[in-house]
Tab-separated table of C-alpha atoms and ligand atoms in Angstrom:
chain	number	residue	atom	x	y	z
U	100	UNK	CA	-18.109	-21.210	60.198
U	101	UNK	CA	-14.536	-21.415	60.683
U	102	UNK	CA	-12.268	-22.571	57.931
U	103	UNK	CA	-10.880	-26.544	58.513
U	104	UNK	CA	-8.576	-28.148	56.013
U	105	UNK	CA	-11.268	-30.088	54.051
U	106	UNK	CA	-12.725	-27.028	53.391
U	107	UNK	CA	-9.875	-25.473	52.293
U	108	UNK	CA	-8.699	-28.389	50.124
U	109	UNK	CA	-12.123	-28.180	48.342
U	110	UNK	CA	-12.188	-24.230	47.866
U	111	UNK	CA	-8.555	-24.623	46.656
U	112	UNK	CA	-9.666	-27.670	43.865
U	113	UNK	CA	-12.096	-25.715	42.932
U	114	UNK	CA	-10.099	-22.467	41.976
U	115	UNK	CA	-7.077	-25.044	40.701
U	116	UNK	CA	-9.747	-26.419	38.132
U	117	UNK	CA	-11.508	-23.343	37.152
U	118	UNK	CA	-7.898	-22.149	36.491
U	119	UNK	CA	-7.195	-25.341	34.458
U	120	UNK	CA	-10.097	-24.843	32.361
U	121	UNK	CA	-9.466	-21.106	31.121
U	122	UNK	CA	-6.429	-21.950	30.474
U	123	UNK	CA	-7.524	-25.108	28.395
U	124	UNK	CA	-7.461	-24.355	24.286
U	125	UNK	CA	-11.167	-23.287	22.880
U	126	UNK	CA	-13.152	-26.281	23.528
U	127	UNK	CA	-15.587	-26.116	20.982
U	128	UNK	CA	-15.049	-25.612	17.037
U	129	UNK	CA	-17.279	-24.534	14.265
U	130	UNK	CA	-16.588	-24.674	10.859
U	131	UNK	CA	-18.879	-23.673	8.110
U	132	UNK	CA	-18.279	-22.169	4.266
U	133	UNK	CA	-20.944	-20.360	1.651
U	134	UNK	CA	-20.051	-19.141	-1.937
U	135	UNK	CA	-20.328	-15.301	-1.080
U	136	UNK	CA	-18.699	-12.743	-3.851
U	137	UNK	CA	-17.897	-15.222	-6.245
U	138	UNK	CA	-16.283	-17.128	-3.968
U	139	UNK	CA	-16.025	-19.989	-1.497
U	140	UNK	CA	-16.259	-17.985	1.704
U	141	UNK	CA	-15.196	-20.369	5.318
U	142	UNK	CA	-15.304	-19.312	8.400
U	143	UNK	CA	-13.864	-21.488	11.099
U	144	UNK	CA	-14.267	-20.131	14.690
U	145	UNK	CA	-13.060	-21.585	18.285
U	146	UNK	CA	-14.774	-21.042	21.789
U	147	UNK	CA	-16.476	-22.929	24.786
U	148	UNK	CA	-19.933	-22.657	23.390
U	149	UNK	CA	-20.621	-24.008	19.918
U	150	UNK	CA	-24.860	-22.668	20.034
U	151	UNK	CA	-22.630	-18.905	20.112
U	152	UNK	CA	-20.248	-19.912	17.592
U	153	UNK	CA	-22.892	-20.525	15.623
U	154	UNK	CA	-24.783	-17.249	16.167
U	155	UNK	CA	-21.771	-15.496	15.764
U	156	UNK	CA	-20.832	-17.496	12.216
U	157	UNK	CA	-24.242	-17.411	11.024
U	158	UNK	CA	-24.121	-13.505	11.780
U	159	UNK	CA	-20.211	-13.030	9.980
U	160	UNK	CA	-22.117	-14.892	7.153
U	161	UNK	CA	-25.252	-12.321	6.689
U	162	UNK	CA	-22.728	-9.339	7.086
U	163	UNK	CA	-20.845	-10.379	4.259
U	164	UNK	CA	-23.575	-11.116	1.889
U	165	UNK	CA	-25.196	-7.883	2.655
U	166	UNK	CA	-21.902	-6.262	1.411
U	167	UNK	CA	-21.922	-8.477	-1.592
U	168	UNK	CA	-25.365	-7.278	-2.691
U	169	UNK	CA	-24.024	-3.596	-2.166
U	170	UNK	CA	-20.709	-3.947	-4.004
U	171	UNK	CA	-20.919	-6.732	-6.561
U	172	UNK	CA	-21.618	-4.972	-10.212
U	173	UNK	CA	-22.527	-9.042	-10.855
U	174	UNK	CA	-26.359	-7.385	-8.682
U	175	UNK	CA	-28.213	-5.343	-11.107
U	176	UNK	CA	-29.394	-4.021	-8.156
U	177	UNK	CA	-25.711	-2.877	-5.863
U	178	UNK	CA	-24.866	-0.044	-4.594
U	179	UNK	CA	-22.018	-0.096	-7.740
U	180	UNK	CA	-24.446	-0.883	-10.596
U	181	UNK	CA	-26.365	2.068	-9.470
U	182	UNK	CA	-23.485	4.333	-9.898
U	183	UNK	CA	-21.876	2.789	-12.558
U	184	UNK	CA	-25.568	3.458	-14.213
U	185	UNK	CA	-25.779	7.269	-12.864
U	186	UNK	CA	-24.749	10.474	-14.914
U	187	UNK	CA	-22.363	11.659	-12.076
U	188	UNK	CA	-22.915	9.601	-9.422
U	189	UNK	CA	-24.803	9.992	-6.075
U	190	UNK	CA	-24.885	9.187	-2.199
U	191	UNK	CA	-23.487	6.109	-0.630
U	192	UNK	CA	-23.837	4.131	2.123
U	193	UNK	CA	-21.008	3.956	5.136
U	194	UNK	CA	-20.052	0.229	3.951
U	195	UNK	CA	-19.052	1.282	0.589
U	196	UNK	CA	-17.906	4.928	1.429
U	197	UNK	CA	-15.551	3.039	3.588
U	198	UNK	CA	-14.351	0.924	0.881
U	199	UNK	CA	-14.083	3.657	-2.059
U	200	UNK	CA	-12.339	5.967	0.701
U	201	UNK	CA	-9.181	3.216	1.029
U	202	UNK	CA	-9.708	2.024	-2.672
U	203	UNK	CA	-8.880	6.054	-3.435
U	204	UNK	CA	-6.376	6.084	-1.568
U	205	UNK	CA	-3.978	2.946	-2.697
U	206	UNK	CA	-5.083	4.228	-6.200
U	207	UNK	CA	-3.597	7.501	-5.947
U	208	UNK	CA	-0.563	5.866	-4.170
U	209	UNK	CA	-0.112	3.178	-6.846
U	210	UNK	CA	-0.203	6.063	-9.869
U	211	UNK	CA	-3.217	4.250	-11.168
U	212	UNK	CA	-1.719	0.755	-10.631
U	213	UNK	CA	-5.049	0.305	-8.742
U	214	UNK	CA	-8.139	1.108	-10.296
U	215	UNK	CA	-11.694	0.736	-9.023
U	216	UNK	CA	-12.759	2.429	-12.622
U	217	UNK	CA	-12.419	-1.066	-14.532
U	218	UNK	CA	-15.698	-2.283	-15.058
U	219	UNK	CA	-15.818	-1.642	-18.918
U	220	UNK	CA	-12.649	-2.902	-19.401
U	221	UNK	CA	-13.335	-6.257	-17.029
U	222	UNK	CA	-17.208	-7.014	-18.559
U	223	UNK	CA	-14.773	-6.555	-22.037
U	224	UNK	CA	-12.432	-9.209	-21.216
U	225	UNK	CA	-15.827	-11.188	-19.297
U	226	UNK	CA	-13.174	-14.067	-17.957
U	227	UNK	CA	-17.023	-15.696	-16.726
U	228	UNK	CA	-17.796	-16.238	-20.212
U	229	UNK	CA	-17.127	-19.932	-21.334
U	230	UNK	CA	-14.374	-19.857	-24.271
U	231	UNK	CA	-13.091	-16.040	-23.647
U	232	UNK	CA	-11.882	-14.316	-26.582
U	233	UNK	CA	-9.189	-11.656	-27.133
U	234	UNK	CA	-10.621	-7.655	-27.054
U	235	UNK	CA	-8.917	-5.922	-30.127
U	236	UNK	CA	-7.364	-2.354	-30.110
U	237	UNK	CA	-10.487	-0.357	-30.757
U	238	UNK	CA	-12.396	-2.460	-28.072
U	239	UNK	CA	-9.531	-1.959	-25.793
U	240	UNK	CA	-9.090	1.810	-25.909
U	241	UNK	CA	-13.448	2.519	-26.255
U	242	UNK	CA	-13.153	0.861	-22.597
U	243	UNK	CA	-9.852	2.577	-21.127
U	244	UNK	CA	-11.144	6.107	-22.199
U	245	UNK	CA	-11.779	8.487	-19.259
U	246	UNK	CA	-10.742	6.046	-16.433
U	247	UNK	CA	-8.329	6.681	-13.592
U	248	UNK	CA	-7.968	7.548	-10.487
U	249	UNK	CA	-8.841	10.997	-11.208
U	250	UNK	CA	-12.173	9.836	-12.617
U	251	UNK	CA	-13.725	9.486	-9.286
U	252	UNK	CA	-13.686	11.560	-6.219
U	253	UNK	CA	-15.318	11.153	-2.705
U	254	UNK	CA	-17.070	13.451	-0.417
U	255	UNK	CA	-18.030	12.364	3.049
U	256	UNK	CA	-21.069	9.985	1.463
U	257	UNK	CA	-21.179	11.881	-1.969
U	258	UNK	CA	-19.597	9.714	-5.112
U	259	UNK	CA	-18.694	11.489	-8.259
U	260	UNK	CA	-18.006	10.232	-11.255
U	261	UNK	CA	-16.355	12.046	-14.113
U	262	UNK	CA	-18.464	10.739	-17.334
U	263	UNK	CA	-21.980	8.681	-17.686
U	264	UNK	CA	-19.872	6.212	-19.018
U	265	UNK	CA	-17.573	5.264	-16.157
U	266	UNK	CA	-18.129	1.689	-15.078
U	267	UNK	CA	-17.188	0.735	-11.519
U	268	UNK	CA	-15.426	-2.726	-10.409
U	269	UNK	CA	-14.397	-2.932	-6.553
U	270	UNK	CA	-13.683	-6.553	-7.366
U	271	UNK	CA	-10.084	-5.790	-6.340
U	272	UNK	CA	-11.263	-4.921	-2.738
U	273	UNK	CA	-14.174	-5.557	-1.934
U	274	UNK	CA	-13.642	-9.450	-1.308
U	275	UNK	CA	-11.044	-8.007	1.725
U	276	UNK	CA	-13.187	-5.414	2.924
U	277	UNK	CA	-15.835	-8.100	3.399
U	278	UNK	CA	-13.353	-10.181	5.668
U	279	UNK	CA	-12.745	-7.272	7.741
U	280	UNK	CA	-16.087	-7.090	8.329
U	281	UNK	CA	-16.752	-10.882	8.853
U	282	UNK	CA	-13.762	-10.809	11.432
U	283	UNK	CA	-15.394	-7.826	13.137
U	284	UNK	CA	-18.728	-9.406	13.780
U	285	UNK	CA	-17.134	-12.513	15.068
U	286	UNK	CA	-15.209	-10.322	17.662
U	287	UNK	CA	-18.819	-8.388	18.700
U	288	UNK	CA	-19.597	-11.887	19.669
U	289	UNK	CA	-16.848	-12.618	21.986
U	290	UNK	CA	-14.933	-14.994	19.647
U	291	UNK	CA	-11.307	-14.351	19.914
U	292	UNK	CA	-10.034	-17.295	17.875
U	293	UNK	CA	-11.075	-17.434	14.023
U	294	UNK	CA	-10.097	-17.607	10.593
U	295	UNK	CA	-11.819	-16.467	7.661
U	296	UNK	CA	-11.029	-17.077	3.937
U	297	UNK	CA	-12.738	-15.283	1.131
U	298	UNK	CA	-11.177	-17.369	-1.708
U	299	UNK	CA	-7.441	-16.380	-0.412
U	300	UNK	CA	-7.944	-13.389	0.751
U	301	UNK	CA	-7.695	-14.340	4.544
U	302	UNK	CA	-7.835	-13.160	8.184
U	303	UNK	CA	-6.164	-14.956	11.336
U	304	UNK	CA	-8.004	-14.034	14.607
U	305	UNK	CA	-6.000	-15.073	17.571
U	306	UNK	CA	-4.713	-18.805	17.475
U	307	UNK	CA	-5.710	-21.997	16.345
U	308	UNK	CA	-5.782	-24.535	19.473
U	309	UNK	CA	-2.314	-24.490	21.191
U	310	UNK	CA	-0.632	-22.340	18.177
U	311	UNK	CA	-0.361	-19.628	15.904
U	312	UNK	CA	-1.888	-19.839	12.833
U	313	UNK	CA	0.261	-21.106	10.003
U	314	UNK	CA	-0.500	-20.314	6.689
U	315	UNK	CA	0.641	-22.328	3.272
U	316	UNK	CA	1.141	-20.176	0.271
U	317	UNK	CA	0.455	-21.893	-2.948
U	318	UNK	CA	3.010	-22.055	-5.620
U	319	UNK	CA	1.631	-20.423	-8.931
U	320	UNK	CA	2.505	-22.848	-10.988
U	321	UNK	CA	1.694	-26.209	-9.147
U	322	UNK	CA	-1.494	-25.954	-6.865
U	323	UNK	CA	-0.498	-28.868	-4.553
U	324	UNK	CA	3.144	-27.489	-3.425
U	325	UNK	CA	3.240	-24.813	-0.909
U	326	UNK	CA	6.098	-22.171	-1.948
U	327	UNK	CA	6.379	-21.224	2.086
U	328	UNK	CA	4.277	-20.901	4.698
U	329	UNK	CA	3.945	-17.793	7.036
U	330	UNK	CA	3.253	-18.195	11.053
U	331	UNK	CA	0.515	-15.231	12.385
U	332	UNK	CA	-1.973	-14.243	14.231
U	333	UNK	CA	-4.473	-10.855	14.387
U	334	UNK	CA	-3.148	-10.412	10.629
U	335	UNK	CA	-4.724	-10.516	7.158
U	336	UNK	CA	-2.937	-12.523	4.453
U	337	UNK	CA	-4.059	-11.875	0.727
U	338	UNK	CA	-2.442	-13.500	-2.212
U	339	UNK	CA	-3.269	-11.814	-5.788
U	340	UNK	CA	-2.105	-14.500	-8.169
U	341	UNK	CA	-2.506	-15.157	-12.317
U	342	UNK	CA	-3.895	-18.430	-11.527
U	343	UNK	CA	-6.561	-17.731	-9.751
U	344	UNK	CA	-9.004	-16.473	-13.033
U	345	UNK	CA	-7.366	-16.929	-16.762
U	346	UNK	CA	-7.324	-18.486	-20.120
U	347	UNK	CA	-4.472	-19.253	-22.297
U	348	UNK	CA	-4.406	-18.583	-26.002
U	349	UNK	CA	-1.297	-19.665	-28.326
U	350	UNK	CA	1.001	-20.449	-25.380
U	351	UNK	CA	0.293	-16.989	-23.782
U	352	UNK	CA	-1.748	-16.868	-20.369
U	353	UNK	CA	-4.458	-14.135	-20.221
U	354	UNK	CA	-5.680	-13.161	-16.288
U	355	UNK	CA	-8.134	-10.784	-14.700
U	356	UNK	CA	-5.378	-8.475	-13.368
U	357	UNK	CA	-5.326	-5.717	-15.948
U	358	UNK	CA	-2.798	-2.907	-16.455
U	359	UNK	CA	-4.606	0.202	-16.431
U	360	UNK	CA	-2.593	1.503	-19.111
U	361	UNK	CA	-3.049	-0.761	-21.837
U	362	UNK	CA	-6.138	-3.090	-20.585
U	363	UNK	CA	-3.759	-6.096	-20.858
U	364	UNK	CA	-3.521	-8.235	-17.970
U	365	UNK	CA	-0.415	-7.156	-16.006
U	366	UNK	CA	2.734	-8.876	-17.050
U	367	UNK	CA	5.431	-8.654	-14.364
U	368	UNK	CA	3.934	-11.007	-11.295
U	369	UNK	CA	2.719	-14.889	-10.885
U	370	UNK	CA	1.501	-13.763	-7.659
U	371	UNK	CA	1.820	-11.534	-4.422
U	372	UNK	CA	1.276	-12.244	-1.181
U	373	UNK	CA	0.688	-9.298	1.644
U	374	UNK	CA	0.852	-9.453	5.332
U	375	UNK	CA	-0.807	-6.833	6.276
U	376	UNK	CA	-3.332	-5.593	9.324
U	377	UNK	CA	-6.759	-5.384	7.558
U	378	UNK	CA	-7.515	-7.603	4.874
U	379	UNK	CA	-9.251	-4.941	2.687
U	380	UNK	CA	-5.866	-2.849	2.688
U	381	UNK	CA	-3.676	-6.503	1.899
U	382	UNK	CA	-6.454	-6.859	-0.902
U	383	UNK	CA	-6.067	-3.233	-2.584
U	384	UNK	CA	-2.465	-3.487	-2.109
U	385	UNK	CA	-1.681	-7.118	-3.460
U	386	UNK	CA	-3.587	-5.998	-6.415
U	387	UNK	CA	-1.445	-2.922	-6.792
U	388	UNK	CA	1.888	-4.895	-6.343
U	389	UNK	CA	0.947	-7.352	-8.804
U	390	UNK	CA	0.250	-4.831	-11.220
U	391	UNK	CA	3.729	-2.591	-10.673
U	392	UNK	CA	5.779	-5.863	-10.669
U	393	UNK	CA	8.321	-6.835	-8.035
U	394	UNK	CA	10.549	-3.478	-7.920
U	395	UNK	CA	8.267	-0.416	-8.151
U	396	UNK	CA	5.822	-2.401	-6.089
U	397	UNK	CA	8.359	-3.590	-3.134
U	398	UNK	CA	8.602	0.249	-3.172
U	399	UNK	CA	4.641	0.859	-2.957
U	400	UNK	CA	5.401	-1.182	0.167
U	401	UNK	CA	7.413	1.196	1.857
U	402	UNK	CA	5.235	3.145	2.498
U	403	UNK	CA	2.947	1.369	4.632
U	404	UNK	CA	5.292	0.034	7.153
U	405	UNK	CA	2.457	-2.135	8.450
U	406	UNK	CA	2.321	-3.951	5.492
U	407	UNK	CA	4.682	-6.606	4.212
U	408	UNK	CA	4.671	-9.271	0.779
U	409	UNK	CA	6.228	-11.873	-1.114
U	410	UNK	CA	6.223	-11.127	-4.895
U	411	UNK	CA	6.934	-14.101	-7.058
U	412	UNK	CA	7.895	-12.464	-10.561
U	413	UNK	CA	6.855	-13.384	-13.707
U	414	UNK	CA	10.455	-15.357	-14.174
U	415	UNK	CA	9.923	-17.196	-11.160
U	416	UNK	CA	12.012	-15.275	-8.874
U	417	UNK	CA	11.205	-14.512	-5.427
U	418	UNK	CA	11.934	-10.831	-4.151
U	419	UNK	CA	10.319	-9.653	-0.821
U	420	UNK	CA	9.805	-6.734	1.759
U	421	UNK	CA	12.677	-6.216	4.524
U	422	UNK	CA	10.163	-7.351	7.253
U	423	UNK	CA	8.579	-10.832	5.365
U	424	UNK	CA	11.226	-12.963	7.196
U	425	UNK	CA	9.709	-11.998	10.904
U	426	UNK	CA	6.682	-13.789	9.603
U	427	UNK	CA	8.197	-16.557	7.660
U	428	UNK	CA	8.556	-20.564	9.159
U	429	UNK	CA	11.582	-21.556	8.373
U	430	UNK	CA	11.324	-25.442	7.564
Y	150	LIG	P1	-7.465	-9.588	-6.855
Y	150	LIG	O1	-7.750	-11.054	-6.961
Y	150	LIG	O2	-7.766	-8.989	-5.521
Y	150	LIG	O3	-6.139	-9.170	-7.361
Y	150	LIG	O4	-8.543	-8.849	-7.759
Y	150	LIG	C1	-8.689	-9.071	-9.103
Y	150	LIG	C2	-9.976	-8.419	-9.486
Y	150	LIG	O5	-9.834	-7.003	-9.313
Y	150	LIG	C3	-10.324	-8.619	-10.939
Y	150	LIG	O6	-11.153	-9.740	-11.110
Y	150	LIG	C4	-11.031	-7.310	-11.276
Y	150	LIG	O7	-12.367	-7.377	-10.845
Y	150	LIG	C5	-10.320	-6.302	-10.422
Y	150	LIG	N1	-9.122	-5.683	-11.042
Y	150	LIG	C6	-8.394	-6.116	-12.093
Y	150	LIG	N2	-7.361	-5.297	-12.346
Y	150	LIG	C7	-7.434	-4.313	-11.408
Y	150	LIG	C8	-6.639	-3.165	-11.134
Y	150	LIG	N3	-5.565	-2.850	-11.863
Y	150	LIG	N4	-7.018	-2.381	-10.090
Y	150	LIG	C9	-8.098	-2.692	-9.342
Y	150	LIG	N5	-8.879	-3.746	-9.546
Y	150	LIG	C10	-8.552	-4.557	-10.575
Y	151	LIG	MG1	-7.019	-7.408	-4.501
C-alpha cells in the first residue's frame, strides 16, 4: 500500500505520543512502611505499573526481614545469637559473611572506633529497658574484656571468635546492609525510581517525579528544624545521631553509641551524616565518625573518597568533608 499523508500523519502521532509518554515522570506511586529491625522501615517506589510496584515492594519487604531474623541478636534464633552463643564460632551464611566482611573492615580502619563485638556491653546499658540505669566500673570492664576488632576474624564463610564469651551486635550495620539489599530487589524488578528509609539510614534510587531527591537533615537538638538539606540521587544517606536512642540522668545525656574504650557512650558528636554509595558502608562509617569525633573522623573519611559527611560536634559546630558542598542545596 503506498504511503499517503493521512497515513503518515497517523504513524507520526503515534511515535510523537509514545515518545511523550516515556518521557512522562513514573506514572504510578507506591508507598508502603513495616517496623523491620527495630525500626519503621518505608519504601516508596515510582513506575507505570502499580500491581509491579507492589510485587517488587512486597518482595524489598520479605528480603529485609529475612536479614533481620539472621542478624538481629533481639532473635534467639539469628544467625548472631548463634555465634554469640558458640565456643569459637562457626559457618555463616553469604548475607551475613557479607556484612561481617565490611563491618571488619571499617573496624580495623577506625582502630576499634567500630565494633561489631558490643553485645555485652549494649544488653549492659539495655537502652530498651523502661527507666535505664547507669552500669558501674566493675560492670563496665566484665563487659569490655576481650573485645575488639582483633576478637573476630573471617574466613570465606568461617566466623571465629576469640572467647565463649564474646557477644556480637551488628546493630551498627546491619540496618544499612538491609537497605542495600531492599534497593537491590527493587532494581531486579525493573524499578528505577525509589527511596528507602530504615529509620534514617536511607537510599535514593533515581529521582522523585521531575527531580532529584532532596533530603532534610534533622537538627539534633530540635526535631522539627532541618539543619540542611542535601540534593541526590543513586546515593545512600545515613545519619548516626545521640538523639535517636538515650536517657538523661542529672543533666547528662546517655546514648547507644558507645566508645569502645571505656563503654561510655561516645562524647565528641550530636550527629553525623554520610553520603556515601551503599548504605551499609554510610551506616558502618557514620557510626565510626561519631565515635572518633569531628577531626580524627573527617580523617577516617579520607580514605574512602566515595564517601562524604557532615559532623555536627558535641559544641554545636559544624565541620565537614571537602566534597559535602557538591551535594549540599544551598537555600
Ligand atoms: P547507628 O545508629 O548506626 O550509629 O548504630 C548504633 C547501634 O550500633 C547501637 O544501638 C549499637 O547496637 C551499635 N553500636 C554502638 N556503638 C557501636 C560502636 N562503637 N561500633 C559499632 N556498633 C556500635
Ligand atoms: Mg551505623
Amino acid at each position: 500500500m503506498p504511503w499517503n499523508r493521512p497515513l503518515i500523519i497517523g504513524f507520526l502521532l503515534v511515535v510523537l505520543t509514545l515518545t511523550w509518554w516515556r518521557l512522562q515522570p513514573d506514572g504510578e506511586e507506591v508507598r508502603r512502611s513495616r517496623i523491620i529491625m527495630g525500626t519503621v522501615v518505608e519504601i516508596m517506589a515510582a513506575g507505570q505499573s502499580n500491581e509491579a510496584l507492589e510485587a517488587a515492594v512486597e518482595a524489598a519487604f520479605a528480603e529485609m526481614e529475612r536479614l533481620d531474623k539472621l542478624l538481629s541478636r533481639y532473635n534467639a534464633d539469628s544467625e548472631v545469637s548463634r555465634l554469640s552463643q558458640s565456643t569459637n564460632g562457626g559457618e555463616v551464611s553469604l548475607s551475613t559473611a557479607e556484612v561481617l566482611t565490611l563491618g571488619l573492615a571499617i573496624s580495623q580502619k577506625s582502630g576499634g572506633a567500630f565494633d561489631m563485638t558490643l553485645g555485652k556491653l549494649k544488653a549492659l546499658w539495655d537502652f530498651d529497658k523502661e527507666a535505664p540505669t547507669l552500669p558501674n566500673a566493675a560492670e563496665l570492664s566484665a563487659a569490655l574484656s576481650g573485645i575488639g576488632p582483633k576478637a573476630l576474624s573471617l574466613d570465606g564463610q568461617q566466623l571465629r571468635k576469640a572467647s565463649p564469651q564474646l557477644q556480637l551486635d551488628l546493630g551498627g550495620i546491619a540496618k544499612g546492609y538491609a537497605v542495600d539489599r531492599a534497593i537491590a530487589i527493587l532494581k531486579q524488578h525493573g524499578v528505577a525510581n525509589a527511596a528507602v528509609n530504615a529509620g534514617g539510614d536511607m537510599y535514593l534510587l533515581g529521582q522523585r517525579p521531575e527531580r532529584a531527591w532532596r533530603i532534610g537533615i534533622q537538627h539534633p537538638r530540635d526535631e522539627k528544624d532541618v539543619l540542611e538539606t542535601v540534593q541526590i540521587s543513586n546515593r545512600a544517606v545515613v545519619t548516626s545521631g545521640d538523639y535517636e536512642r538515650y536517657f538523661e540522668k542529672d543533666g547528662v545525656r546517655y546514648h547507644h553509641i558507645f566508645d569502645p574504650q571505656t563503654g561510655m557512650p561516645a562524647r565528641q558528636c550530636q550527629s553525623v551524616t554520610i553520603v556515601t554509595d551503599s548504605v551499609a558502608l554510610g551506616d558502618a562509617l557514620a557510626t565510626a565518625v561519631f565515635v572518633l569525633g569531628p577531626k580524627a573522623g573527617l580523617t577516617l573519611l579520607e580514605q574512602f573518597p566515595q564517601a562524604e559527611g557532615l559532623v555536627i560536634a558535641a559544641d554545636g559546630s559544624r565541620h565537614v568533608s571537602v566534597g559535602w558542598v557538591s551535594y549540599q542545596v544551598v537555600p
